[in-house]
Coordinates of C-alpha atoms in Angstrom, one line a residue:
M1 CA -227.6 -47.9 -110.8
P2 CA -225.9 -45.3 -113.1
D3 CA -223.7 -46.8 -115.9
I4 CA -220.5 -45.7 -114.6
A5 CA -217.4 -47.3 -113.0
M6 CA -217.9 -47.8 -109.2
P7 CA -214.8 -48.1 -107.1
P8 CA -213.9 -51.5 -105.5
S9 CA -214.4 -50.2 -101.9
L10 CA -218.2 -49.8 -102.8
T11 CA -220.7 -52.6 -102.0
V12 CA -224.2 -52.3 -103.3
I13 CA -226.3 -54.7 -101.0
R14 CA -228.8 -56.3 -103.5
H15 CA -230.5 -58.7 -101.1
P16 CA -234.2 -58.9 -102.4
L17 CA -235.5 -58.0 -98.9
V18 CA -233.4 -54.9 -98.9
Q19 CA -234.6 -53.7 -102.5
H20 CA -238.2 -54.3 -101.4
K21 CA -238.0 -52.5 -98.2
L22 CA -236.2 -49.7 -99.9
T23 CA -238.9 -49.3 -102.6
L24 CA -241.5 -49.0 -99.7
L25 CA -239.2 -46.3 -98.1
R26 CA -238.9 -44.1 -101.2
Q27 CA -242.5 -43.9 -101.7
K28 CA -243.8 -40.2 -100.7
Q29 CA -247.2 -41.8 -99.3
T30 CA -245.2 -43.8 -96.8
S31 CA -246.1 -42.4 -93.2
T32 CA -243.5 -41.1 -90.8
G33 CA -244.2 -44.3 -88.6
E34 CA -243.7 -46.5 -91.4
F35 CA -240.7 -44.8 -92.7
R36 CA -239.0 -45.2 -89.5
R37 CA -239.7 -48.9 -89.3
L38 CA -238.7 -49.5 -92.7
A39 CA -235.3 -47.7 -92.1
R40 CA -234.9 -49.5 -89.0
E41 CA -235.4 -53.1 -90.7
I42 CA -233.3 -52.1 -93.7
S43 CA -230.3 -51.1 -91.4
L44 CA -230.5 -54.4 -89.5
L45 CA -230.1 -56.3 -93.0
M46 CA -227.4 -53.9 -93.7
A47 CA -225.4 -54.4 -90.3
Y48 CA -225.5 -58.4 -91.3
E49 CA -223.7 -57.6 -94.5
L50 CA -221.4 -55.0 -92.8
T51 CA -220.4 -57.7 -90.1
R52 CA -220.1 -61.0 -92.2
D53 CA -216.0 -61.0 -91.8
L54 CA -215.9 -60.4 -88.2
P55 CA -213.2 -62.4 -86.6
L56 CA -214.2 -65.4 -84.4
E57 CA -212.3 -67.1 -81.6
S58 CA -213.1 -70.5 -79.7
L59 CA -214.8 -70.6 -76.4
A60 CA -215.2 -73.4 -74.2
I61 CA -218.7 -73.7 -73.2
E62 CA -221.4 -76.6 -71.9
T63 CA -224.7 -77.1 -73.7
P64 CA -227.4 -79.0 -71.7
L65 CA -225.9 -82.2 -73.2
E66 CA -222.2 -81.7 -73.3
P67 CA -219.0 -79.4 -73.3
M68 CA -217.8 -78.1 -76.6
Q69 CA -215.8 -75.4 -78.2
A70 CA -218.1 -73.0 -80.0
P71 CA -217.2 -69.6 -82.0
I72 CA -217.6 -66.3 -80.6
L73 CA -216.8 -62.7 -81.7
S74 CA -213.0 -62.1 -80.9
G75 CA -211.6 -59.2 -79.2
K76 CA -213.3 -55.5 -78.9
K77 CA -216.6 -55.5 -80.7
L78 CA -218.1 -52.7 -82.7
C79 CA -218.6 -49.2 -82.5
I80 CA -221.3 -47.5 -84.4
V81 CA -221.0 -43.8 -85.0
S82 CA -224.2 -41.8 -86.2
I83 CA -223.9 -38.6 -88.1
L84 CA -226.6 -36.5 -86.6
R85 CA -229.5 -36.2 -86.8
A86 CA -230.7 -38.6 -89.5
G87 CA -227.8 -41.2 -88.9
D88 CA -229.8 -42.4 -85.7
G89 CA -232.6 -43.8 -88.0
I90 CA -230.0 -46.3 -89.2
L91 CA -228.2 -46.8 -85.9
E92 CA -231.2 -48.4 -84.0
G93 CA -231.6 -51.0 -86.5
M94 CA -227.8 -52.0 -86.3
L95 CA -228.1 -52.0 -82.4
D96 CA -231.0 -54.5 -82.7
L97 CA -228.5 -57.0 -84.3
V98 CA -225.4 -56.0 -82.3
P99 CA -226.9 -54.6 -78.9
S100 CA -223.2 -54.8 -77.3
A101 CA -221.7 -52.3 -79.7
R102 CA -220.7 -49.0 -78.4
V103 CA -222.2 -45.7 -79.7
G104 CA -220.6 -42.5 -80.9
H105 CA -222.2 -39.3 -82.4
I106 CA -220.9 -36.7 -84.7
G107 CA -223.0 -33.5 -85.4
L108 CA -222.4 -31.9 -88.7
Y109 CA -224.5 -29.4 -90.7
R110 CA -224.1 -28.5 -94.5
D111 CA -223.7 -24.6 -94.9
P112 CA -226.6 -23.8 -97.2
D113 CA -224.3 -21.5 -99.2
T114 CA -220.9 -23.4 -99.4
L115 CA -222.5 -26.8 -98.9
V116 CA -219.1 -27.3 -96.4
P117 CA -219.8 -29.5 -93.4
V118 CA -219.4 -27.7 -90.2
E119 CA -218.9 -29.8 -87.0
Y120 CA -220.8 -28.9 -83.9
Y121 CA -220.6 -31.9 -81.8
L122 CA -218.4 -35.0 -81.1
K123 CA -218.8 -37.7 -78.8
L124 CA -217.0 -41.0 -78.9
P125 CA -216.1 -44.1 -76.8
E126 CA -212.4 -44.0 -75.2
D127 CA -211.5 -47.0 -77.0
V128 CA -212.8 -46.1 -80.5
A129 CA -209.1 -46.9 -81.8
D130 CA -209.5 -50.6 -80.8
R131 CA -213.0 -51.1 -82.5
L132 CA -214.3 -51.7 -86.0
V133 CA -216.1 -48.3 -86.4
I134 CA -219.1 -48.2 -88.6
V135 CA -220.1 -44.7 -89.5
V136 CA -223.8 -44.4 -90.6
D137 CA -226.0 -41.6 -92.3
P138 CA -228.9 -42.4 -94.6
M139 CA -227.9 -40.4 -97.5
L140 CA -224.4 -40.1 -99.3
A141 CA -225.3 -36.9 -101.4
T142 CA -222.3 -34.5 -102.0
G143 CA -220.1 -36.9 -99.8
H144 CA -218.6 -33.8 -97.9
S145 CA -220.0 -34.6 -94.7
A146 CA -219.3 -38.3 -94.8
A147 CA -215.7 -37.5 -95.7
A148 CA -215.2 -34.9 -93.0
A149 CA -216.6 -37.1 -90.4
L150 CA -214.2 -39.9 -91.4
T151 CA -211.4 -37.5 -91.2
R152 CA -212.4 -36.4 -87.7
L153 CA -212.7 -40.1 -86.7
K154 CA -209.2 -40.8 -87.9
E155 CA -207.9 -37.8 -86.1
A156 CA -209.6 -39.3 -82.9
G157 CA -207.6 -42.6 -83.3
A158 CA -210.1 -44.9 -85.3
E159 CA -208.4 -47.2 -87.7
Q160 CA -210.8 -49.6 -88.8
L161 CA -213.8 -47.8 -90.6
R162 CA -216.6 -48.4 -92.7
F163 CA -219.6 -46.3 -94.0
A164 CA -222.9 -47.4 -94.6
C165 CA -226.0 -45.4 -96.3
L166 CA -229.4 -46.1 -97.6
L167 CA -228.8 -44.3 -100.9
A168 CA -225.7 -42.6 -102.6
A169 CA -225.3 -40.4 -105.4
P170 CA -222.4 -40.9 -107.9
E171 CA -221.1 -37.6 -106.9
G172 CA -221.0 -38.5 -103.2
V173 CA -219.3 -41.9 -104.1
E174 CA -216.7 -40.1 -106.0
V175 CA -215.7 -37.6 -103.2
L176 CA -215.9 -40.1 -100.2
T177 CA -213.7 -42.6 -101.9
G178 CA -211.5 -40.1 -103.3
A179 CA -210.8 -38.7 -99.8
H180 CA -210.7 -42.1 -98.0
P181 CA -210.3 -45.0 -100.7
E182 CA -209.4 -47.5 -98.0
V183 CA -212.8 -47.2 -96.4
P184 CA -215.5 -49.8 -97.6
V185 CA -218.8 -48.1 -98.4
F186 CA -222.1 -50.1 -98.2
T187 CA -225.2 -48.6 -99.8
C188 CA -228.5 -50.1 -101.1
S189 CA -228.6 -48.3 -104.1
V190 CA -226.4 -45.8 -106.1
D191 CA -229.2 -43.4 -107.7
R192 CA -229.0 -41.4 -110.8
E193 CA -227.7 -37.7 -109.7
L194 CA -227.7 -34.9 -107.5
D195 CA -229.8 -32.0 -108.3
E196 CA -229.2 -28.3 -108.0
H197 CA -230.0 -28.5 -104.4
A198 CA -228.0 -31.3 -103.5
Y199 CA -230.7 -33.9 -103.2
I200 CA -230.4 -37.4 -104.5
R201 CA -232.5 -38.0 -107.4
P202 CA -234.8 -40.1 -107.8
G203 CA -233.9 -40.5 -104.0
L204 CA -236.5 -40.6 -101.0
G205 CA -236.6 -36.9 -100.0
D206 CA -235.1 -35.6 -96.7
A207 CA -234.4 -38.6 -94.7
G208 CA -234.3 -36.6 -91.4
D209 CA -237.6 -34.8 -92.1
R210 CA -239.1 -38.2 -93.1
L211 CA -237.7 -39.9 -90.1
Y212 CA -238.9 -37.5 -87.6
G213 CA -242.0 -35.9 -89.2
T214 CA -240.4 -32.4 -89.2
K215 CA -241.6 -31.2 -92.7

């Protein structure tokens, strides 16, 4: 990770399995199918970290032997919002862990000249304001798309927000946490820098292309 001050809202997930799988994900010889599988496995492990502080309540149940009071998730559950299209590569793994979560999608593309995000699609659950919303996108590069997505979700009523990505650049972390300092950000690595084309270095290439074999 770069030797710079990181904001308190940032969490880098250093679990050995996450870091091992991330290394395999980065390698250029990793096939499309293997890349997709690894991204799904990492996102499941990330979901464990993202949800470790969910509130619990007590429920009266019966085991095969006797009644008991047992912990269960309290209130409305999660909503996972994927930033299209690459966010779906993280979404599926998180749904493996929390299959009852609601799902939303926001479509943003980066204008190649201005690098400004342009929204072209938004579909959210009606009760998004009542749920913890986890926004997912594999790469936090410039940070502009992620910041725009969080702004749009706030406009839609979301109050409990978290952002998760596989990789981040210091520039993206600065933009996102500057625009939304109260939103926790989770990543597996903060890489060195962005290059002149706004790619994360050393990175892993274009996550969408590698997930879907489109390049």
